[in-house]
mmCIF file of C-alpha atoms and ligand atoms in Angstrom:
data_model
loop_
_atom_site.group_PDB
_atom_site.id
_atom_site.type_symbol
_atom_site.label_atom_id
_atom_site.label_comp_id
_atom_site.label_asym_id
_atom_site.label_seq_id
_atom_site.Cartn_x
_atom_site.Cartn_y
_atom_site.Cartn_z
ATOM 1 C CA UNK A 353 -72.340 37.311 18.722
ATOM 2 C CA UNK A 354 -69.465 39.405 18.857
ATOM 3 C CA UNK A 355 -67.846 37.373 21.604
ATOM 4 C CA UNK A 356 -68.404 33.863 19.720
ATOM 5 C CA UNK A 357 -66.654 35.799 16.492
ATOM 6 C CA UNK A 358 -63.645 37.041 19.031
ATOM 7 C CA UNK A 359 -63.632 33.848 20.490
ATOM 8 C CA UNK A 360 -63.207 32.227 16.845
ATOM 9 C CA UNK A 361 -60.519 35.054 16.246
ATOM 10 C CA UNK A 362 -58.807 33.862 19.127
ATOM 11 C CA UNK A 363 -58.897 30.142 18.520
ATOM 12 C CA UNK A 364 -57.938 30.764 14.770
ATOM 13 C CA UNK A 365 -54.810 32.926 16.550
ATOM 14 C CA UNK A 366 -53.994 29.826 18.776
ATOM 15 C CA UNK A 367 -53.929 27.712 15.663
ATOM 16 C CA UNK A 368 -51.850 29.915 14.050
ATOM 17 C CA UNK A 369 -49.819 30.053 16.409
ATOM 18 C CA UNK A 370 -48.623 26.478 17.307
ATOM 19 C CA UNK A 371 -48.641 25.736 13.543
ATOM 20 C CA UNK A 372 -45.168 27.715 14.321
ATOM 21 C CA UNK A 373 -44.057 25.204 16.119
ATOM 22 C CA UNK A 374 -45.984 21.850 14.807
ATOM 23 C CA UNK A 375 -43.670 18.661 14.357
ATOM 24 C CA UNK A 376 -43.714 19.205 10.905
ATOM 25 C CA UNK A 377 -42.510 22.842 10.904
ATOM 26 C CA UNK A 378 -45.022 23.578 7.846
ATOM 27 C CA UNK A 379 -47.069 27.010 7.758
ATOM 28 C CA UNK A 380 -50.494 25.164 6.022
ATOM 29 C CA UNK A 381 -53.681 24.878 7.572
ATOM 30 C CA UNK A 382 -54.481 21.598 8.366
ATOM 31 C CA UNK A 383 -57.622 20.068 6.224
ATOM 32 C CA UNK A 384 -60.907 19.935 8.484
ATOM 33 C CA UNK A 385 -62.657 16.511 8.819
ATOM 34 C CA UNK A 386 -66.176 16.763 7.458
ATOM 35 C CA UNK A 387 -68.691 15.975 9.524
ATOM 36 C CA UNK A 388 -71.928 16.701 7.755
ATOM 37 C CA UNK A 389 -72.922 19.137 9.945
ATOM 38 C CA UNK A 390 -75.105 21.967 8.240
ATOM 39 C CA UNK A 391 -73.565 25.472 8.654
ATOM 40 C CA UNK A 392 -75.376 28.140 9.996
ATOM 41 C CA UNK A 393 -74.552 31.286 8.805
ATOM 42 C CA UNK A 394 -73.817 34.095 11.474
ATOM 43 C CA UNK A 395 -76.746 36.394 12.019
ATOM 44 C CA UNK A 396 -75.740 39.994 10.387
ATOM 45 C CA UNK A 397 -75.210 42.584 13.071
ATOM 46 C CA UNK A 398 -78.426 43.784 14.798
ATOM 47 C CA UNK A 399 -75.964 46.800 15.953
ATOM 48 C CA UNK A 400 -73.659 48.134 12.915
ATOM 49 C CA UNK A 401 -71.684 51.144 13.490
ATOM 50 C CA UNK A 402 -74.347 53.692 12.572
ATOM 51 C CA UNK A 403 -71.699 56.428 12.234
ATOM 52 C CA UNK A 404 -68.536 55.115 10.475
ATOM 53 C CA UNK A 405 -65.970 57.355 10.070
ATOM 54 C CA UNK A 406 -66.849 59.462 6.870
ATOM 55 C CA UNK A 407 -63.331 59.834 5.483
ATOM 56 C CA UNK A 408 -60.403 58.426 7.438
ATOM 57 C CA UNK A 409 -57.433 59.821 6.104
ATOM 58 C CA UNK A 410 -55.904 56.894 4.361
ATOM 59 C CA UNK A 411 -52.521 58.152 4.721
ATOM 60 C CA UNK A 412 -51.786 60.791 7.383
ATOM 61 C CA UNK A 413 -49.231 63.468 6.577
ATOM 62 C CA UNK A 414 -46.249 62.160 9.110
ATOM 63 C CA UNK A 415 -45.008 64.196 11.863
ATOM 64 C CA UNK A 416 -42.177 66.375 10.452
ATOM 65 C CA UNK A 417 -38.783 66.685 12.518
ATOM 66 C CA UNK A 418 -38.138 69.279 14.648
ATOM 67 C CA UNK A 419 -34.921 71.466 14.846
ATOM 68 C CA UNK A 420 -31.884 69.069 16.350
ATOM 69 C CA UNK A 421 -29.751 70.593 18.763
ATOM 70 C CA UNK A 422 -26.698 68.987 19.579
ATOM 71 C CA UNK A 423 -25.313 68.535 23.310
ATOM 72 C CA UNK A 424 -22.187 67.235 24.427
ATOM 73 C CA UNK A 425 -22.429 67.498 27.611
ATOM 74 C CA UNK A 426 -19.996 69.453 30.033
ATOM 75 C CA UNK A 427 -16.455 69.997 29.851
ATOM 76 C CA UNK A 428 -14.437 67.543 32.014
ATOM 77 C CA UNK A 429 -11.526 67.596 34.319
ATOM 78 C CA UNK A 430 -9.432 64.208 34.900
ATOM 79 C CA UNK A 431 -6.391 62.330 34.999
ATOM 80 C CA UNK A 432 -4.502 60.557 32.604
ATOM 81 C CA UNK A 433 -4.891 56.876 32.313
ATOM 82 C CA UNK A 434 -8.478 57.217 33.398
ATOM 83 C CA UNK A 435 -11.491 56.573 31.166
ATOM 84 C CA UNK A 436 -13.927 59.122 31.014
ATOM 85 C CA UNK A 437 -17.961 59.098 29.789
ATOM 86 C CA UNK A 438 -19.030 61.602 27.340
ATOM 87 C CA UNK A 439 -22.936 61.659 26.630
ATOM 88 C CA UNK A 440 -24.771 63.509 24.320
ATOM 89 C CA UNK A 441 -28.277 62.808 26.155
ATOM 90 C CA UNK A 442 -28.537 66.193 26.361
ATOM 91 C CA UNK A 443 -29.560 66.456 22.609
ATOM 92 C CA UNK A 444 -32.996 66.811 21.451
ATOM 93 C CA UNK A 445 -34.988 67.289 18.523
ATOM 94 C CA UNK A 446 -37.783 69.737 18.926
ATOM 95 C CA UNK A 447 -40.384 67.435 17.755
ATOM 96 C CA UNK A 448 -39.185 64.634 19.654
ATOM 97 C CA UNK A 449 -38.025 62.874 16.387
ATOM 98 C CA UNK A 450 -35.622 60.228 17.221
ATOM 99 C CA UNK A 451 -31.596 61.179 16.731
ATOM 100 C CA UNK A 452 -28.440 59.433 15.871
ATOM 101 C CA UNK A 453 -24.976 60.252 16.941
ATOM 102 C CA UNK A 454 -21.270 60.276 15.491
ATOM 103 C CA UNK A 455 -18.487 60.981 17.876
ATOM 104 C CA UNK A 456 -14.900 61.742 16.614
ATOM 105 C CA UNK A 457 -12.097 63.250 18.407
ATOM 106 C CA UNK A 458 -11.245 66.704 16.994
ATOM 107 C CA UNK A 459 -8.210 67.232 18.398
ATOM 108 C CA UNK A 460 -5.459 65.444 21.440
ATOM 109 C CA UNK A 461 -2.015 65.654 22.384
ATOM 110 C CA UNK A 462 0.498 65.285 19.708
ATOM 111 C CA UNK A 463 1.799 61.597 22.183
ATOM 112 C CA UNK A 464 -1.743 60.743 22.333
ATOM 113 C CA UNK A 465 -2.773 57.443 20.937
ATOM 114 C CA UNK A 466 -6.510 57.662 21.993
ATOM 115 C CA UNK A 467 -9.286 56.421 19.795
ATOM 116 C CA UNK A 468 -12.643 56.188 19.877
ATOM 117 C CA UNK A 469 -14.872 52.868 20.442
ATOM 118 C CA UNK A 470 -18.478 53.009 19.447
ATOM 119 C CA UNK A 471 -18.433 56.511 17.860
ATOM 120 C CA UNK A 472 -21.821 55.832 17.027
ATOM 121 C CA UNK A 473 -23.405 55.178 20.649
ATOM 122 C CA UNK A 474 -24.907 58.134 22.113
ATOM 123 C CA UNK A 475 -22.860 57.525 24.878
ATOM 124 C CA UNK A 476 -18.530 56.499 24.680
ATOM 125 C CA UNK A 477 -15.932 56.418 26.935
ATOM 126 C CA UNK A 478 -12.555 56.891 25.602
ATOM 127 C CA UNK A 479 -9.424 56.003 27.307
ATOM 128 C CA UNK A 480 -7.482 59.112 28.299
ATOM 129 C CA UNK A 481 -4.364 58.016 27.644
ATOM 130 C CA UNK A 482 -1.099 61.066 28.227
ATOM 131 C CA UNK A 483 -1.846 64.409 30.023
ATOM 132 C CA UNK A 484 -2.751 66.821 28.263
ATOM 133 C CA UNK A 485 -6.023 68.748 26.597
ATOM 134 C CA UNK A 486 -8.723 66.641 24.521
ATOM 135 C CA UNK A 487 -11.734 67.888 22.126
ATOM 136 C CA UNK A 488 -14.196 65.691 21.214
ATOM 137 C CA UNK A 489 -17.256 67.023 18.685
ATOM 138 C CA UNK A 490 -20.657 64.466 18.698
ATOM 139 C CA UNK A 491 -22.994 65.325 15.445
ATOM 140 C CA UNK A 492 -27.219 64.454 16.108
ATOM 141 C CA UNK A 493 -28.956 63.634 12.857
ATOM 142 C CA UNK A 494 -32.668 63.383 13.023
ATOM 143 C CA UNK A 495 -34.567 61.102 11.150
ATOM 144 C CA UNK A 496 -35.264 64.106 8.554
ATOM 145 C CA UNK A 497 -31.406 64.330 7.894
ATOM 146 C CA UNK A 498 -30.978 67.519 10.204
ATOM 147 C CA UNK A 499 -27.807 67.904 12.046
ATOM 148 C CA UNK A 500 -26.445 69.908 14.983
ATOM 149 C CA UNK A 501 -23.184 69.492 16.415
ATOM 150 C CA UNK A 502 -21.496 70.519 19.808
ATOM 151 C CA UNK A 503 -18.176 69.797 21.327
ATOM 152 C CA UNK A 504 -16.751 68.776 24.667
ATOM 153 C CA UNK A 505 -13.185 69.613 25.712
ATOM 154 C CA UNK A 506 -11.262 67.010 28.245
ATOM 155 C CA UNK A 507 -8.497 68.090 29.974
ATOM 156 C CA UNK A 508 -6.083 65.617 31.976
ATOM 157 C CA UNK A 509 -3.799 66.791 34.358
ATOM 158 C CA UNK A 510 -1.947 64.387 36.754
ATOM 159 C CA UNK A 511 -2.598 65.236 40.390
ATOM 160 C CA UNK A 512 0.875 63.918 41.608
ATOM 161 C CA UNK A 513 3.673 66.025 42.377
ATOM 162 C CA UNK A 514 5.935 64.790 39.957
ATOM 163 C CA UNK A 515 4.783 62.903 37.081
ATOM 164 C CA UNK A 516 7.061 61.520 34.460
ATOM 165 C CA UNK A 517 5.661 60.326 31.048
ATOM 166 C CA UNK A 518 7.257 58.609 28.623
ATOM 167 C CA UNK A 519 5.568 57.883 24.736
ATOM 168 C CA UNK A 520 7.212 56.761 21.533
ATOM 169 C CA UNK A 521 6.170 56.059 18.216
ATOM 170 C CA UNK A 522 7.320 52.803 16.918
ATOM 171 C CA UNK A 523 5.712 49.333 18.222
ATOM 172 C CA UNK A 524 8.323 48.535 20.248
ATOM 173 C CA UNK A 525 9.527 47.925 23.759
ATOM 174 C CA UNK A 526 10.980 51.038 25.278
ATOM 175 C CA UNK A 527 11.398 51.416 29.326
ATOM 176 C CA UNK A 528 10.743 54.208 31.348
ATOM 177 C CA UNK A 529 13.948 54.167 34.248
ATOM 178 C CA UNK A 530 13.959 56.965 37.109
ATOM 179 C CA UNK A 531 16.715 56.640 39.548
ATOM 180 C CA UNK A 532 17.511 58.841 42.904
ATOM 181 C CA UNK A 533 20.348 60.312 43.731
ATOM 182 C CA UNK A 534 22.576 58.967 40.684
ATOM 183 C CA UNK A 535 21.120 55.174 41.333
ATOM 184 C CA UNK A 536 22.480 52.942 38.665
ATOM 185 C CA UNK A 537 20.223 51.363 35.705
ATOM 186 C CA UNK A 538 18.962 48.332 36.548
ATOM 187 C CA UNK A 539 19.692 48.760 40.350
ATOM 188 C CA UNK A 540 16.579 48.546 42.733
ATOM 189 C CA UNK A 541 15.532 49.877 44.516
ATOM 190 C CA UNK A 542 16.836 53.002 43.105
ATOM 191 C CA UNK A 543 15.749 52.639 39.938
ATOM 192 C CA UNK A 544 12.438 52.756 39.046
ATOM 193 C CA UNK A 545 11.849 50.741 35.675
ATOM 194 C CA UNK A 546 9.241 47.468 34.734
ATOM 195 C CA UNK A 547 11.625 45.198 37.036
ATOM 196 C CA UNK A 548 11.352 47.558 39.798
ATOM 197 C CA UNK A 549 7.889 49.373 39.755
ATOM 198 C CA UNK A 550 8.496 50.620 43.541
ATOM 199 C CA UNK A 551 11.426 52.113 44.814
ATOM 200 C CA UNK A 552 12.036 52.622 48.650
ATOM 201 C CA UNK A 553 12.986 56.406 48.112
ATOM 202 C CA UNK A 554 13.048 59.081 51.067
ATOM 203 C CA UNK A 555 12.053 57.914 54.445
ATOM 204 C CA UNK A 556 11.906 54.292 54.898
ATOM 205 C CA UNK A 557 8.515 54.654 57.038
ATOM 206 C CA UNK A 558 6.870 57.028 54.427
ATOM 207 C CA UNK A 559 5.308 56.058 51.189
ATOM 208 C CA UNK A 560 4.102 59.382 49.320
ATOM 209 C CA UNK A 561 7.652 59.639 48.862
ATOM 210 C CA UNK A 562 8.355 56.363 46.573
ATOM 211 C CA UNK A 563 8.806 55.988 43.501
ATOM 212 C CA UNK A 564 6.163 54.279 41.236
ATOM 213 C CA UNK A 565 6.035 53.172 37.185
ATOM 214 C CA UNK A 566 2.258 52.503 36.349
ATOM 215 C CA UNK A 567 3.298 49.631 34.369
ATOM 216 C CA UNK A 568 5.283 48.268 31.678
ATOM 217 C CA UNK A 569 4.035 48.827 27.660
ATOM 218 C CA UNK A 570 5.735 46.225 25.909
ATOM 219 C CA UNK A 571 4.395 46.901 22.220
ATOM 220 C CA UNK A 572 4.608 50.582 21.576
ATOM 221 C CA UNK A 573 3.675 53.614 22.339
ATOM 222 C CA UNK A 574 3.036 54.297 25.475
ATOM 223 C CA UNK A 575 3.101 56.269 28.306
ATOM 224 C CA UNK A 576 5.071 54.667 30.931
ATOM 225 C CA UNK A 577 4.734 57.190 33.484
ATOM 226 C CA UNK A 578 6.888 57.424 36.970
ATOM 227 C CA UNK A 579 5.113 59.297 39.563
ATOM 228 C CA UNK A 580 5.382 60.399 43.035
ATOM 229 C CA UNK A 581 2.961 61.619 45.108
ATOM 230 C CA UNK A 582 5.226 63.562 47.307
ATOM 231 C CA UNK A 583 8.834 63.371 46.794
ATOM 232 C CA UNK A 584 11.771 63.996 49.292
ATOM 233 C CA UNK A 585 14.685 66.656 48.044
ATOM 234 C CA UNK A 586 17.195 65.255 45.969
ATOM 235 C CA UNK A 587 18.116 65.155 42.180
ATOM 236 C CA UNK A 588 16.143 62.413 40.131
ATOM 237 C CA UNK A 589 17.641 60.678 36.929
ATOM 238 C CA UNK A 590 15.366 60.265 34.032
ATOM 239 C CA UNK A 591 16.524 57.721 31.685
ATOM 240 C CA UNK A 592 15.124 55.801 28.742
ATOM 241 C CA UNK A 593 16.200 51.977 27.514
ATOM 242 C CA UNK A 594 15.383 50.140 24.915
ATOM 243 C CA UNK A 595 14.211 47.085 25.621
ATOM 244 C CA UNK A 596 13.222 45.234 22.572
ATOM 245 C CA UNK A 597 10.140 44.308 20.967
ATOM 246 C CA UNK A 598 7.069 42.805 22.828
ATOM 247 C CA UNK A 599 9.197 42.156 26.154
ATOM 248 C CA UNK A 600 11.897 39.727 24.622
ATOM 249 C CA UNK A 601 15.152 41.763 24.633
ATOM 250 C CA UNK A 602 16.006 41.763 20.975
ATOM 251 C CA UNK A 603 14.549 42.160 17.787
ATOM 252 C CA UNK A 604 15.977 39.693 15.192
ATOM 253 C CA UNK A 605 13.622 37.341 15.062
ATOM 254 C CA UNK A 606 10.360 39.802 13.654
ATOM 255 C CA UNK A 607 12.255 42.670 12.663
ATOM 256 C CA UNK A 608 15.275 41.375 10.848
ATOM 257 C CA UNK A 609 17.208 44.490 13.408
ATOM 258 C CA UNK A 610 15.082 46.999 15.625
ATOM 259 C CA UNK A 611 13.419 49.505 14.010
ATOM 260 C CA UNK A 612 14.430 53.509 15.199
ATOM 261 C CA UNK A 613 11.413 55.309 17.283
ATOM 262 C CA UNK A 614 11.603 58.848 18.459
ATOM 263 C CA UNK A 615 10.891 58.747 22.181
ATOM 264 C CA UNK A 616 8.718 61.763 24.078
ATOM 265 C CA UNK A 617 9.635 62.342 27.083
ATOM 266 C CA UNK A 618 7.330 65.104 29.705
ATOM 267 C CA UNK A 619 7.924 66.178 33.050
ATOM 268 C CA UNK A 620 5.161 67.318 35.590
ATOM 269 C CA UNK A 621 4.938 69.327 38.348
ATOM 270 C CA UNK A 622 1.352 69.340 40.162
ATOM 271 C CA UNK A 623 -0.197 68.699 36.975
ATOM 272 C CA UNK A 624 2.054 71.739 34.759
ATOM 273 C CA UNK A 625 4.106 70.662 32.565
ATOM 274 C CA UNK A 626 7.947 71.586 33.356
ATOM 275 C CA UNK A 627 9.557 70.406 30.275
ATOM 276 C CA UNK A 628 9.438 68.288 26.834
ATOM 277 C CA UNK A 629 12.068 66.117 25.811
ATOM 278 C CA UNK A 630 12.508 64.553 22.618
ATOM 279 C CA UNK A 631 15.177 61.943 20.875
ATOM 280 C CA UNK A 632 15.571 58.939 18.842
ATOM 281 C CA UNK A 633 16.616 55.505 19.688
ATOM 282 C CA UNK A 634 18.136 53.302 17.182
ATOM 283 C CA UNK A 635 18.580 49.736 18.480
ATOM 284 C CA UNK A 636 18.514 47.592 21.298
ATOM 285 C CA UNK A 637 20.501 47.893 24.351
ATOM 286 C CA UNK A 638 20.301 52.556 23.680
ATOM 287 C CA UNK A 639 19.782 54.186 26.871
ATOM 288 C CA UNK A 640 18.781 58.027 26.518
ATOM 289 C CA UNK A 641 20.289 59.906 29.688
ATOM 290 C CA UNK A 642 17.465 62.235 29.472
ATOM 291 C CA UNK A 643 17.568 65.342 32.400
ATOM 292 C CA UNK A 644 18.268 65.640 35.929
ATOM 293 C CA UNK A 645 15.799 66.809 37.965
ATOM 294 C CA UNK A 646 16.394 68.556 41.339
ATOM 295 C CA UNK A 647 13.274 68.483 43.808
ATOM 296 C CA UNK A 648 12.335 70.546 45.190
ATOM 297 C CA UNK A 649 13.860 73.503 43.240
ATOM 298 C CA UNK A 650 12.328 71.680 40.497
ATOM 299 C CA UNK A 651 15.641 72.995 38.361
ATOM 300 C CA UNK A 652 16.267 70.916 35.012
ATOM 301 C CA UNK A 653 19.390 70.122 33.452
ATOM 302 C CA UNK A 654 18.830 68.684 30.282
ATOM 303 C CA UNK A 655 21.427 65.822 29.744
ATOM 304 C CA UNK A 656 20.703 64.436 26.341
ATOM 305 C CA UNK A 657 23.377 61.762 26.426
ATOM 306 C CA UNK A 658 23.332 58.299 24.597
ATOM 307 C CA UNK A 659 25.099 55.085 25.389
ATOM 308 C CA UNK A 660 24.273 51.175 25.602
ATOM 309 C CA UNK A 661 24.222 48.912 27.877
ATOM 310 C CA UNK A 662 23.826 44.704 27.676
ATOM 311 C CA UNK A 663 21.706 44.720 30.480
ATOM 312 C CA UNK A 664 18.054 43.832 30.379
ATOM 313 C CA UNK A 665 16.630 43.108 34.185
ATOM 314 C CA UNK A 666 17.001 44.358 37.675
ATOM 315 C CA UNK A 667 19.869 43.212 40.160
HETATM 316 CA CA1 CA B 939 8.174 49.029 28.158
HETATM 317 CA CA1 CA B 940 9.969 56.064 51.302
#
């Protein structure tokens, strides 16, 4: 008896179901021919439950939340321009209560532009963007509204010998330019700019000793960074152009005339920083003679010079 009434159950659940998807797309139950068949009732149940559950709690108390402690994770060593994973699975609440998660950066370097995608995912991956040290802080809320927080520290050190990073602060085009040995702008493969992003320095049959930009940020705000993984002895001249805005060497046409951004300029030695340079840039065409650098003495002479030039590619 109890398998015919599961058995209706289940054909009453089949109806239901492709009544879903019928070609009328209606929800009613269609009307049932009659047939004049007599109905027989169902027997009762020879077999009721003879011992029902006396008082089922109607409403059982839910499970309340636990304490919520906050992990986020260990701090990490990298590099800059590398993307790193932070992940709070560590967190837990002590009564297994489900959590939530807010990320937020609590502090970065001052040329950092780094923000964070997905600050809500137990899990993000930020874009370490300059060298320098990083804190990030991820809060767990249970579902009770208890919070715990903990915080992770990032630090990014480049692992080259020399490192050169440029940032600035407008959204503009400014260019990153390291020449050898008193190499002219512009002239590759001396100079190491966007038009030239290896330069034949040193030997000629050793490459740890060229040269390299990263790449060429035509919007704003950086880093452009020049790096080389072991350099020969000589003096290196770091320089900074302005190129214009969004790679097109002027800035009339969106800008009415170029806007002035304060370029940042930082120079590495195995990962310590040497040296901070900072100065403005008014218009296009400025070139900031920024510092000589003498490897491998790694002496400094801060040059701090401005001038212009018409020139905009390599030659
Ligand atoms: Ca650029
Ligand atoms: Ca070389």
């Amino acid at each position: 008896m109890r398998l015919v009434s599961m058995m209706s159950l289940s054909l009453l659940a089949a109806c239901a179901s492709e009544q879903k998807f019928n070609e009328f797309g209606e929800h009613n139950v269609p009307p049932v021919e009659d047939t004049g068949t007599e109905v027989i009732p169902d027997e009762p149940d020879p077999d009721p439950d003879p011992d029902p559950d006396p008082d089922p709690d109607p409403d059982p108390d839910p499970v309340s939340c636990g304490t919520v402690t906050a992990d986020a994770g260990p701090d990490q060593l990298t590099q800059p321009l590398q993307t790193v994973t932070l992940s709070a699975l560590g967190s837990m609440d002590s009564n297994g209560c489900a959590l939530s998660y807010s990320w937020r950066v609590t502090s970065k370097p001052s040329d950092s532009s780094l923000f964070l995608l997905f600050a809500n995912n137990r899990e993000v991956r930020p874009w370490i963007d300059v060298a320098g040290s990083y804190e990030f802080e991820v809060a767990a809320v249970n579902t009770d509204g208890s919070r715990s927080t903990d915080r992770v520290v990032v630090e990014a050190e480049p692992s080259q010998d020399f490192y050169v990073q440029l940032t600035w602060d407008e959204a503009v085009d400014l260019d990153l330019h390291v020449q050898k040995d008193g190499g002219a702008l512009f002239d590759a493969p001396y100079d190491v700019c966007y038009c030239n992003k290896v330069g034949e320095w040193g030997s000629p049959s050793v490459t740890d000793d060229n040269g390299s930009l990263d790449w060429d940020m035509i919007s704003g705000y950086g880093p452009e960074t020049m790096t080389v993984l072991a350099p020969a002895s000589g003096t290196y001249n770091v320089k900074v152009h302005y190129y214009g805005i969004d790679a097109s060497p002027d800035c009339g046409d969106s800008w009415g005339s170029c806007p002035s951004t304060t370029a940042t300029v930082k120079v590495y030695d195995h990962g310590t920083l040497l040296q901070t340079f900072t100065h403005d840039l008014h218009d296009q065409g400025d070139v900031w003679y920024v510092a000589d650098i003498a490897w491998p003495s790694l002496g400094i002479a801060a040059v701090g010079s401005m001038s212009s030039t018409t020139q905009t590619g390599c030659y």
